[in-house]
PDB file of C-alpha atoms in Angstrom:
ATOM      1  CA  MET Z   9      98.130 127.465 103.906  1.00  0.00           C
ATOM      2  CA  ALA Z  10     101.429 126.729 102.797  1.00  0.00           C
ATOM      3  CA  THR Z  11     102.270 123.957  99.556  1.00  0.00           C
ATOM      4  CA  THR Z  12     104.327 121.494  99.357  1.00  0.00           C
ATOM      5  CA  THR Z  13     104.831 119.123  95.629  1.00  0.00           C
ATOM      6  CA  THR Z  14     105.701 115.567  95.060  1.00  0.00           C
ATOM      7  CA  ALA Z  15     105.927 113.843  91.877  1.00  0.00           C
ATOM      8  CA  ALA Z  16     103.841 110.647  90.611  1.00  0.00           C
ATOM      9  CA  ALA Z  17     106.809 109.520  88.997  1.00  0.00           C
ATOM     10  CA  THR Z  18     109.903 111.516  89.016  1.00  0.00           C
ATOM     11  CA  SER Z  19     113.724 110.806  90.183  1.00  0.00           C
ATOM     12  CA  SER Z  20     113.825 113.077  93.235  1.00  0.00           C
ATOM     13  CA  PHE Z  21     113.015 111.998  96.768  1.00  0.00           C
ATOM     14  CA  LEU Z  22     111.515 115.584  97.924  1.00  0.00           C
ATOM     15  CA  GLY Z  23     109.876 116.277  94.596  1.00  0.00           C
ATOM     16  CA  THR Z  24     109.937 120.004  93.253  1.00  0.00           C
ATOM     17  CA  ARG Z  25     107.998 122.814  93.583  1.00  0.00           C
ATOM     18  CA  LEU Z  26     105.503 123.623  90.721  1.00  0.00           C
ATOM     19  CA  PRO Z  27     103.721 126.584  90.007  1.00  0.00           C
ATOM     20  CA  GLU Z  28     100.734 127.917  87.715  1.00  0.00           C
ATOM     21  CA  VAL Z  29      98.637 124.043  88.309  1.00  0.00           C
ATOM     22  CA  HIS Z  30      95.968 122.851  86.713  1.00  0.00           C
ATOM     23  CA  SER Z  31      92.676 122.925  90.019  1.00  0.00           C
ATOM     24  CA  SER Z  32      91.469 119.623  90.856  1.00  0.00           C
ATOM     25  CA  SER Z  33      88.852 118.417  93.165  1.00  0.00           C
ATOM     26  CA  GLY Z  34      88.686 115.561  95.731  1.00  0.00           C
ATOM     27  CA  ARG Z  35      91.455 113.546  97.400  1.00  0.00           C
ATOM     28  CA  VAL Z  36      93.798 111.844  96.115  1.00  0.00           C
ATOM     29  CA  GLN Z  37      96.292 109.697  97.817  1.00  0.00           C
ATOM     30  CA  ALA Z  38     100.171 111.177  96.778  1.00  0.00           C
ATOM     31  CA  ARG Z  39     102.407 108.913  95.333  1.00  0.00           C
ATOM     32  CA  PHE Z  40     106.695 109.435  95.590  1.00  0.00           C
ATOM     33  CA  GLY Z  41     107.405 107.663  92.554  1.00  0.00           C
ATOM     34  CA  PHE Z  42     108.262 104.331  93.707  1.00  0.00           C
ATOM     35  CA  GLY Z  43     105.589 102.904  91.201  1.00  0.00           C
ATOM     36  CA  PRO Z  44     105.275 102.057  88.115  1.00  0.00           C
ATOM     37  CA  LYS Z  45     103.916 105.292  85.478  1.00  0.00           C
ATOM     38  CA  LYS Z  46     100.583 105.567  84.277  1.00  0.00           C
ATOM     39  CA  ALA Z  47      99.641 104.078  81.155  1.00  0.00           C
ATOM     40  CA  PRO Z  48     100.180 106.417  78.463  1.00  0.00           C
ATOM     41  CA  LYS Z  49      97.664 108.772  77.262  1.00  0.00           C
ATOM     42  CA  LYS Z  50      97.172 107.884  73.274  1.00  0.00           C
ATOM     43  CA  ILE Z  51      96.293 109.265  70.348  1.00  0.00           C
ATOM     44  CA  ALA Z  52      95.809 108.822  67.027  1.00  0.00           C
ATOM     45  CA  LYS Z  53      98.642 109.727  64.838  1.00  0.00           C
ATOM     46  CA  ARG Z  54      97.992 108.627  61.469  1.00  0.00           C
ATOM     47  CA  THR Z  55      99.467 110.881  59.096  1.00  0.00           C
ATOM     48  CA  SER Z  56     100.519 109.603  55.767  1.00  0.00           C
ATOM     49  CA  ASP Z  57     103.880 111.697  55.848  1.00  0.00           C
ATOM     50  CA  ARG Z  58     104.942 109.790  59.087  1.00  0.00           C
ATOM     51  CA  PRO Z  59     106.088 106.170  59.435  1.00  0.00           C
ATOM     52  CA  LEU Z  60     105.418 104.189  62.304  1.00  0.00           C
ATOM     53  CA  TRP Z  61     106.543 100.916  63.624  1.00  0.00           C
ATOM     54  CA  TYR Z  62     103.784  99.365  62.217  1.00  0.00           C
ATOM     55  CA  PRO Z  63     101.036 100.162  60.155  1.00  0.00           C
ATOM     56  CA  GLY Z  64      97.881 101.373  61.675  1.00  0.00           C
ATOM     57  CA  ALA Z  65      99.823 102.344  64.825  1.00  0.00           C
ATOM     58  CA  ILE Z  66      98.786 105.180  67.196  1.00  0.00           C
ATOM     59  CA  ALA Z  67     101.507 106.822  68.588  1.00  0.00           C
ATOM     60  CA  PRO Z  68     101.441 108.411  72.025  1.00  0.00           C
ATOM     61  CA  ASP Z  69     100.552 112.123  72.265  1.00  0.00           C
ATOM     62  CA  TYR Z  70     104.481 112.447  73.715  1.00  0.00           C
ATOM     63  CA  LEU Z  71     106.159 110.866  70.811  1.00  0.00           C
ATOM     64  CA  ASP Z  72     104.964 113.452  67.774  1.00  0.00           C
ATOM     65  CA  GLY Z  73     107.729 112.914  65.317  1.00  0.00           C
ATOM     66  CA  SER Z  74     110.243 115.329  66.504  1.00  0.00           C
ATOM     67  CA  LEU Z  75     112.841 113.251  67.554  1.00  0.00           C
ATOM     68  CA  VAL Z  76     114.894 111.814  64.557  1.00  0.00           C
ATOM     69  CA  GLY Z  77     113.711 108.242  63.929  1.00  0.00           C
ATOM     70  CA  ASP Z  78     110.618 108.272  66.435  1.00  0.00           C
ATOM     71  CA  TYR Z  79     108.506 105.717  65.411  1.00  0.00           C
ATOM     72  CA  GLY Z  80     105.652 106.251  67.654  1.00  0.00           C
ATOM     73  CA  PHE Z  81     107.272 102.887  69.449  1.00  0.00           C
ATOM     74  CA  ASP Z  82     106.746 102.852  73.491  1.00  0.00           C
ATOM     75  CA  PRO Z  83     104.983 100.169  74.752  1.00  0.00           C
ATOM     76  CA  PHE Z  84     105.593 100.386  78.166  1.00  0.00           C
ATOM     77  CA  GLY Z  85     105.664 103.891  78.215  1.00  0.00           C
ATOM     78  CA  LEU Z  86     109.123 104.669  79.460  1.00  0.00           C
ATOM     79  CA  GLY Z  87     109.486 108.052  77.671  1.00  0.00           C
ATOM     80  CA  LYS Z  88     106.454 109.417  78.984  1.00  0.00           C
ATOM     81  CA  PRO Z  89     106.837 113.087  80.675  1.00  0.00           C
ATOM     82  CA  ALA Z  90     106.300 112.634  84.438  1.00  0.00           C
ATOM     83  CA  GLU Z  91     103.354 114.104  86.279  1.00  0.00           C
ATOM     84  CA  TYR Z  92     103.750 116.524  89.484  1.00  0.00           C
ATOM     85  CA  LEU Z  93     100.968 116.639  92.085  1.00  0.00           C
ATOM     86  CA  GLN Z  94     100.557 119.457  94.137  1.00  0.00           C
ATOM     87  CA  PHE Z  95      98.646 119.232  98.094  1.00  0.00           C
ATOM     88  CA  GLU Z  96      98.559 121.024 100.575  1.00  0.00           C
ATOM     89  CA  LEU Z  97     100.377 120.202 103.960  1.00  0.00           C
ATOM     90  CA  ASP Z  98      98.569 118.246 106.469  1.00  0.00           C
ATOM     91  CA  SER Z  99      96.704 120.399 109.253  1.00  0.00           C
ATOM     92  CA  LEU Z 100      97.933 118.637 112.361  1.00  0.00           C
ATOM     93  CA  ASP Z 101      95.518 119.901 115.576  1.00  0.00           C
ATOM     94  CA  GLN Z 102      97.381 118.713 118.228  1.00  0.00           C
ATOM     95  CA  ASN Z 103      94.249 119.899 121.242  1.00  0.00           C
ATOM     96  CA  LEU Z 104      91.836 118.146 118.664  1.00  0.00           C
ATOM     97  CA  ALA Z 105      94.225 114.870 118.141  1.00  0.00           C
ATOM     98  CA  LYS Z 106      93.573 115.285 114.460  1.00  0.00           C
ATOM     99  CA  ASN Z 107      95.697 115.155 111.795  1.00  0.00           C
ATOM    100  CA  VAL Z 108      93.384 116.461 108.906  1.00  0.00           C
ATOM    101  CA  ALA Z 109      95.302 115.023 105.057  1.00  0.00           C
ATOM    102  CA  GLY Z 110      96.013 118.024 102.773  1.00  0.00           C
ATOM    103  CA  ASP Z 111      93.997 118.121  99.784  1.00  0.00           C
ATOM    104  CA  ILE Z 112      95.090 118.163  96.339  1.00  0.00           C
ATOM    105  CA  ILE Z 113      95.923 121.507  94.509  1.00  0.00           C
ATOM    106  CA  GLY Z 114      96.210 120.369  91.024  1.00  0.00           C
ATOM    107  CA  THR Z 115      98.530 118.559  88.824  1.00  0.00           C
ATOM    108  CA  ARG Z 116     101.302 119.592  86.336  1.00  0.00           C
ATOM    109  CA  THR Z 117     103.440 118.020  83.530  1.00  0.00           C
ATOM    110  CA  GLU Z 118     106.582 119.471  83.444  1.00  0.00           C
ATOM    111  CA  VAL Z 119     107.533 120.047  79.702  1.00  0.00           C
ATOM    112  CA  ALA Z 120     111.153 121.297  79.980  1.00  0.00           C
ATOM    113  CA  ASP Z 121     113.454 117.857  80.187  1.00  0.00           C
ATOM    114  CA  VAL Z 122     116.703 119.595  80.483  1.00  0.00           C
ATOM    115  CA  LYS Z 123     118.494 122.235  82.655  1.00  0.00           C
ATOM    116  CA  SER Z 124     121.544 124.642  82.584  1.00  0.00           C
ATOM    117  CA  THR Z 125     123.180 121.879  85.375  1.00  0.00           C
ATOM    118  CA  PRO Z 126     126.538 120.332  84.302  1.00  0.00           C
ATOM    119  CA  PHE Z 127     126.474 117.570  86.818  1.00  0.00           C
ATOM    120  CA  GLN Z 128     122.417 116.987  86.185  1.00  0.00           C
ATOM    121  CA  PRO Z 129     121.858 118.283  82.824  1.00  0.00           C
ATOM    122  CA  TYR Z 130     118.521 116.784  82.913  1.00  0.00           C
ATOM    123  CA  ASN Z 131     115.368 117.260  84.697  1.00  0.00           C
ATOM    124  CA  GLU Z 132     114.459 113.257  84.874  1.00  0.00           C
ATOM    125  CA  VAL Z 133     116.313 110.338  85.234  1.00  0.00           C
ATOM    126  CA  PHE Z 134     113.988 108.675  82.869  1.00  0.00           C
ATOM    127  CA  GLY Z 135     113.142 111.941  80.504  1.00  0.00           C
ATOM    128  CA  LEU Z 136     112.880 111.498  76.954  1.00  0.00           C
ATOM    129  CA  GLN Z 137     115.601 113.525  76.040  1.00  0.00           C
ATOM    130  CA  ARG Z 138     117.949 111.350  77.986  1.00  0.00           C
ATOM    131  CA  PHE Z 139     116.400 108.364  76.897  1.00  0.00           C
ATOM    132  CA  ARG Z 140     117.343 109.509  73.388  1.00  0.00           C
ATOM    133  CA  GLU Z 141     121.244 110.313  74.244  1.00  0.00           C
ATOM    134  CA  CYS Z 142     121.546 107.061  75.922  1.00  0.00           C
ATOM    135  CA  GLU Z 143     120.364 105.446  72.989  1.00  0.00           C
ATOM    136  CA  LEU Z 144     122.264 107.124  70.202  1.00  0.00           C
ATOM    137  CA  ILE Z 145     125.963 106.833  72.767  1.00  0.00           C
ATOM    138  CA  HIS Z 146     124.961 103.140  73.692  1.00  0.00           C
ATOM    139  CA  GLY Z 147     124.548 102.833  69.497  1.00  0.00           C
ATOM    140  CA  ARG Z 148     127.381 104.372  68.526  1.00  0.00           C
ATOM    141  CA  TRP Z 149     129.824 102.203  70.857  1.00  0.00           C
ATOM    142  CA  ALA Z 150     127.257  98.881  69.413  1.00  0.00           C
ATOM    143  CA  MET Z 151     128.591  99.974  65.823  1.00  0.00           C
ATOM    144  CA  LEU Z 152     132.317 100.654  66.919  1.00  0.00           C
ATOM    145  CA  ALA Z 153     131.980  96.919  68.920  1.00  0.00           C
ATOM    146  CA  THR Z 154     130.073  95.069  66.067  1.00  0.00           C
ATOM    147  CA  LEU Z 155     132.563  96.089  63.219  1.00  0.00           C
ATOM    148  CA  GLY Z 156     135.283  95.229  65.658  1.00  0.00           C
ATOM    149  CA  ALA Z 157     134.271  91.634  66.483  1.00  0.00           C
ATOM    150  CA  LEU Z 158     133.448  90.869  62.890  1.00  0.00           C
ATOM    151  CA  ALA Z 159     137.324  92.487  61.877  1.00  0.00           C
ATOM    152  CA  VAL Z 160     139.066  90.902  64.636  1.00  0.00           C
ATOM    153  CA  GLU Z 161     137.550  87.687  63.961  1.00  0.00           C
ATOM    154  CA  TRP Z 162     138.311  87.548  60.082  1.00  0.00           C
ATOM    155  CA  LEU Z 163     141.449  88.721  60.539  1.00  0.00           C
ATOM    156  CA  THR Z 164     142.898  86.662  63.146  1.00  0.00           C
ATOM    157  CA  GLY Z 165     140.768  83.828  63.503  1.00  0.00           C
ATOM    158  CA  VAL Z 166     140.543  84.807  67.378  1.00  0.00           C
ATOM    159  CA  THR Z 167     136.921  85.285  68.792  1.00  0.00           C
ATOM    160  CA  TRP Z 168     135.679  88.693  70.184  1.00  0.00           C
ATOM    161  CA  GLN Z 169     135.558  87.165  74.024  1.00  0.00           C
ATOM    162  CA  ASP Z 170     138.473  85.822  73.322  1.00  0.00           C
ATOM    163  CA  ALA Z 171     140.685  88.732  71.707  1.00  0.00           C
ATOM    164  CA  GLY Z 172     141.208  89.740  75.352  1.00  0.00           C
ATOM    165  CA  LYS Z 173     143.051  87.128  76.561  1.00  0.00           C
ATOM    166  CA  VAL Z 174     145.068  87.196  73.771  1.00  0.00           C
ATOM    167  CA  GLU Z 175     146.507  90.347  74.247  1.00  0.00           C
ATOM    168  CA  LEU Z 176     147.277  89.649  77.909  1.00  0.00           C
ATOM    169  CA  VAL Z 177     149.212  85.753  77.076  1.00  0.00           C
ATOM    170  CA  GLU Z 178     152.253  87.367  77.699  1.00  0.00           C
ATOM    171  CA  GLY Z 179     152.107  91.131  79.064  1.00  0.00           C
ATOM    172  CA  SER Z 180     149.890  93.776  77.836  1.00  0.00           C
ATOM    173  CA  SER Z 181     150.277  94.175  73.987  1.00  0.00           C
ATOM    174  CA  TYR Z 182     148.037  95.743  71.108  1.00  0.00           C
ATOM    175  CA  LEU Z 183     148.099  93.932  67.318  1.00  0.00           C
ATOM    176  CA  GLY Z 184     150.494  91.578  68.615  1.00  0.00           C
ATOM    177  CA  GLN Z 185     153.127  94.690  69.607  1.00  0.00           C
ATOM    178  CA  PRO Z 186     153.522  94.326  73.150  1.00  0.00           C
ATOM    179  CA  LEU Z 187     152.745  97.715  74.783  1.00  0.00           C
ATOM    180  CA  PRO Z 188     155.541  99.227  77.611  1.00  0.00           C
ATOM    181  CA  PHE Z 189     152.819  99.288  80.712  1.00  0.00           C
ATOM    182  CA  SER Z 190     151.437  96.568  82.544  1.00  0.00           C
ATOM    183  CA  MET Z 191     147.471  96.251  82.865  1.00  0.00           C
ATOM    184  CA  SER Z 192     146.786  98.319  86.129  1.00  0.00           C
ATOM    185  CA  THR Z 193     148.470 101.237  84.266  1.00  0.00           C
ATOM    186  CA  LEU Z 194     146.381 101.191  81.396  1.00  0.00           C
ATOM    187  CA  ILE Z 195     143.463 100.610  83.042  1.00  0.00           C
ATOM    188  CA  TRP Z 196     144.667 104.144  84.403  1.00  0.00           C
ATOM    189  CA  ILE Z 197     145.423 105.638  81.238  1.00  0.00           C
ATOM    190  CA  GLU Z 198     141.104 104.389  80.382  1.00  0.00           C
ATOM    191  CA  VAL Z 199     139.956 105.869  83.383  1.00  0.00           C
ATOM    192  CA  LEU Z 200     141.252 109.066  82.998  1.00  0.00           C
ATOM    193  CA  LEU Z 201     141.248 109.488  79.379  1.00  0.00           C
ATOM    194  CA  ILE Z 202     137.215 108.247  79.699  1.00  0.00           C
ATOM    195  CA  GLY Z 203     136.566 110.451  82.733  1.00  0.00           C
ATOM    196  CA  TYR Z 204     137.438 113.917  81.408  1.00  0.00           C
ATOM    197  CA  ILE Z 205     135.954 112.767  77.934  1.00  0.00           C
ATOM    198  CA  GLU Z 206     132.448 112.569  80.258  1.00  0.00           C
ATOM    199  CA  PHE Z 207     133.047 116.063  82.001  1.00  0.00           C
ATOM    200  CA  GLN Z 208     133.562 117.804  79.021  1.00  0.00           C
ATOM    201  CA  ARG Z 209     130.947 116.394  77.660  1.00  0.00           C
ATOM    202  CA  ASN Z 210     128.390 117.374  80.670  1.00  0.00           C
ATOM    203  CA  ALA Z 211     129.670 120.404  80.682  1.00  0.00           C
ATOM    204  CA  GLU Z 212     128.057 120.787  77.082  1.00  0.00           C
ATOM    205  CA  LEU Z 213     124.406 122.011  77.623  1.00  0.00           C
ATOM    206  CA  ASP Z 214     123.073 122.594  74.150  1.00  0.00           C
ATOM    207  CA  PRO Z 215     120.877 119.207  74.071  1.00  0.00           C
ATOM    208  CA  GLU Z 216     121.728 119.700  70.173  1.00  0.00           C
ATOM    209  CA  LYS Z 217     125.486 119.819  70.544  1.00  0.00           C
ATOM    210  CA  ARG Z 218     125.382 117.088  73.273  1.00  0.00           C
ATOM    211  CA  LEU Z 219     124.441 114.338  70.963  1.00  0.00           C
ATOM    212  CA  TYR Z 220     125.722 115.953  67.345  1.00  0.00           C
ATOM    213  CA  PRO Z 221     128.689 117.977  68.523  1.00  0.00           C
ATOM    214  CA  GLY Z 222     130.049 118.738  64.728  1.00  0.00           C
ATOM    215  CA  GLY Z 223     132.938 120.900  63.936  1.00  0.00           C
ATOM    216  CA  SER Z 224     136.533 120.132  62.476  1.00  0.00           C
ATOM    217  CA  PHE Z 225     137.070 116.717  65.526  1.00  0.00           C
ATOM    218  CA  PHE Z 226     133.869 114.886  64.622  1.00  0.00           C
ATOM    219  CA  ASP Z 227     133.041 116.316  60.920  1.00  0.00           C
ATOM    220  CA  PRO Z 228     136.315 116.968  59.294  1.00  0.00           C
ATOM    221  CA  LEU Z 229     134.421 116.403  56.165  1.00  0.00           C
ATOM    222  CA  GLY Z 230     131.763 118.926  56.428  1.00  0.00           C
ATOM    223  CA  LEU Z 231     129.331 116.290  55.590  1.00  0.00           C
ATOM    224  CA  ALA Z 232     126.210 117.932  57.915  1.00  0.00           C
ATOM    225  CA  ALA Z 233     126.548 121.492  56.511  1.00  0.00           C
ATOM    226  CA  ASP Z 234     123.496 121.300  54.784  1.00  0.00           C
ATOM    227  CA  PRO Z 235     120.486 120.387  56.781  1.00  0.00           C
ATOM    228  CA  GLU Z 236     118.494 117.749  54.702  1.00  0.00           C
ATOM    229  CA  LYS Z 237     122.050 116.151  54.057  1.00  0.00           C
ATOM    230  CA  LYS Z 238     122.489 116.720  57.939  1.00  0.00           C
ATOM    231  CA  ALA Z 239     118.902 115.390  58.682  1.00  0.00           C
ATOM    232  CA  THR Z 240     119.669 112.515  56.241  1.00  0.00           C
ATOM    233  CA  LEU Z 241     122.438 110.871  58.124  1.00  0.00           C
ATOM    234  CA  GLN Z 242     120.971 111.516  61.384  1.00  0.00           C
ATOM    235  CA  LEU Z 243     118.573 108.763  60.608  1.00  0.00           C
ATOM    236  CA  ALA Z 244     120.534 106.828  58.992  1.00  0.00           C
ATOM    237  CA  GLU Z 245     122.467 106.864  61.919  1.00  0.00           C
ATOM    238  CA  ILE Z 246     120.003 106.235  64.636  1.00  0.00           C
ATOM    239  CA  LYS Z 247     118.707 103.170  62.560  1.00  0.00           C
ATOM    240  CA  HIS Z 248     122.397 101.779  61.885  1.00  0.00           C
ATOM    241  CA  ALA Z 249     122.793 102.012  65.837  1.00  0.00           C
ATOM    242  CA  ARG Z 250     119.387 100.167  66.505  1.00  0.00           C
ATOM    243  CA  LEU Z 251     120.583  97.511  64.367  1.00  0.00           C
ATOM    244  CA  ALA Z 252     123.843  97.169  65.526  1.00  0.00           C
ATOM    245  CA  MET Z 253     122.619  96.996  69.360  1.00  0.00           C
ATOM    246  CA  VAL Z 254     120.516  94.411  68.257  1.00  0.00           C
ATOM    247  CA  ALA Z 255     123.948  92.955  66.799  1.00  0.00           C
ATOM    248  CA  ALA Z 256     125.999  93.190  69.711  1.00  0.00           C
ATOM    249  CA  LEU Z 257     122.867  91.588  72.166  1.00  0.00           C
ATOM    250  CA  GLY Z 258     123.085  88.063  69.423  1.00  0.00           C
ATOM    251  CA  PHE Z 259     127.041  87.999  69.434  1.00  0.00           C
ATOM    252  CA  ALA Z 260     126.666  87.728  73.204  1.00  0.00           C
ATOM    253  CA  VAL Z 261     123.651  85.284  73.026  1.00  0.00           C
ATOM    254  CA  GLN Z 262     126.107  83.023  70.494  1.00  0.00           C
ATOM    255  CA  ALA Z 263     128.923  83.624  72.754  1.00  0.00           C
ATOM    256  CA  ALA Z 264     127.368  82.423  75.700  1.00  0.00           C
ATOM    257  CA  ALA Z 265     125.472  79.508  74.165  1.00  0.00           C
ATOM    258  CA  THR Z 266     128.033  78.199  71.197  1.00  0.00           C
ATOM    259  CA  GLY Z 267     131.489  79.698  72.809  1.00  0.00           C
ATOM    260  CA  LYS Z 268     132.052  80.208  68.947  1.00  0.00           C
ATOM    261  CA  GLY Z 269     132.292  83.896  67.367  1.00  0.00           C
ATOM    262  CA  PRO Z 270     130.005  85.349  64.976  1.00  0.00           C
ATOM    263  CA  LEU Z 271     131.268  84.491  61.816  1.00  0.00           C
ATOM    264  CA  ASN Z 272     131.724  80.834  62.768  1.00  0.00           C
ATOM    265  CA  ASN Z 273     128.386  80.742  63.895  1.00  0.00           C
ATOM    266  CA  TRP Z 274     126.986  81.985  60.672  1.00  0.00           C
ATOM    267  CA  ALA Z 275     129.695  79.560  58.673  1.00  0.00           C
ATOM    268  CA  THR Z 276     128.226  77.011  60.826  1.00  0.00           C
ATOM    269  CA  HIS Z 277     124.223  77.747  59.770  1.00  0.00           C
ATOM    270  CA  LEU Z 278     125.085  77.923  56.349  1.00  0.00           C
ATOM    271  CA  SER Z 279     126.769  74.167  55.775  1.00  0.00           C
ATOM    272  CA  ASP Z 280     123.386  72.986  57.375  1.00  0.00           C
ATOM    273  CA  PRO Z 281     120.338  75.746  57.546  1.00  0.00           C
ATOM    274  CA  LEU Z 282     117.677  73.530  58.612  1.00  0.00           C
ATOM    275  CA  HIS Z 283     119.427  71.930  61.521  1.00  0.00           C
ATOM    276  CA  THR Z 284     121.538  74.984  62.932  1.00  0.00           C
ATOM    277  CA  THR Z 285     119.662  77.151  63.462  1.00  0.00           C
ATOM    278  CA  ILE Z 286     118.506  79.153  67.245  1.00  0.00           C
ATOM    279  CA  PHE Z 287     115.785  76.724  67.907  1.00  0.00           C
ATOM    280  CA  ASP Z 288     118.311  73.856  67.594  1.00  0.00           C
ATOM    281  CA  THR Z 289     121.228  75.561  69.942  1.00  0.00           C
ATOM    282  CA  PHE Z 290     118.496  75.912  72.611  1.00  0.00           C
ATOM    283  CA  GLY Z 291     116.825  72.901  72.067  1.00  0.00           C
ATOM    284  CA  LEU Z 292     113.658  74.140  71.865  1.00  0.00           C
ATOM    285  CA  PHE Z 293     112.060  71.585  69.301  1.00  0.00           C
ATOM    286  CA  SER Z 294     114.113  68.216  70.387  1.00  0.00           C
TER     287      SER Z 294
END
């Protein structure tokens, strides 16, 4: 009998036909992936040579430490591989006016996370490998943004949330120097440049090179030439990236709550550390 496949948690609406399934008995209602994923199956991985996000934590089986900076933290199971169901088509008998539901043939978990398609390089929109790429890219932007916010406020006294307003007071300018472009022209330049960069990035199908392109342009000093040093730098980068993302979120919350920049808020806190805290700002104990 003809078979078809759908995913219990997948981004594809029609599902994917998958061979080599494991047999299963009983009749199960198939889900098309619009609900939450199943809770991740966890196994103990208390090894002395692998640090976890807290002492004695139990890492999910899919977080095996192979990714740089993997500390077994995924309480909501967002990185759990999608589980696919394969089942028979419903059997329609028009003479008897019956539509018998197809039986479940088996289940399968797709192991490969990357496929060679430039416009859709990952099998799953919410796959673990794509999460890592998004985490690293957002972390790099956050490191630049955090440094930029602190530097601008320290050098000019202008907070990061007001920097754009200052640059546009008398037309477009940069570092106090006028630019020969209108705002609409600058937007088009940004769209074209970033669009070209994104197309070039998606043209790379090697997962390692997508994250760490290296070469004379991205590693001119050859810091990652030694494999051991490269692993150390990758771990340091992901740690700093995570810290920077938390800092950038803190800057945004501070700006919304106080209207001040991070350095101004820090100075205010140091002037009266017992009465100028996050609890006083939000009136939690007032």
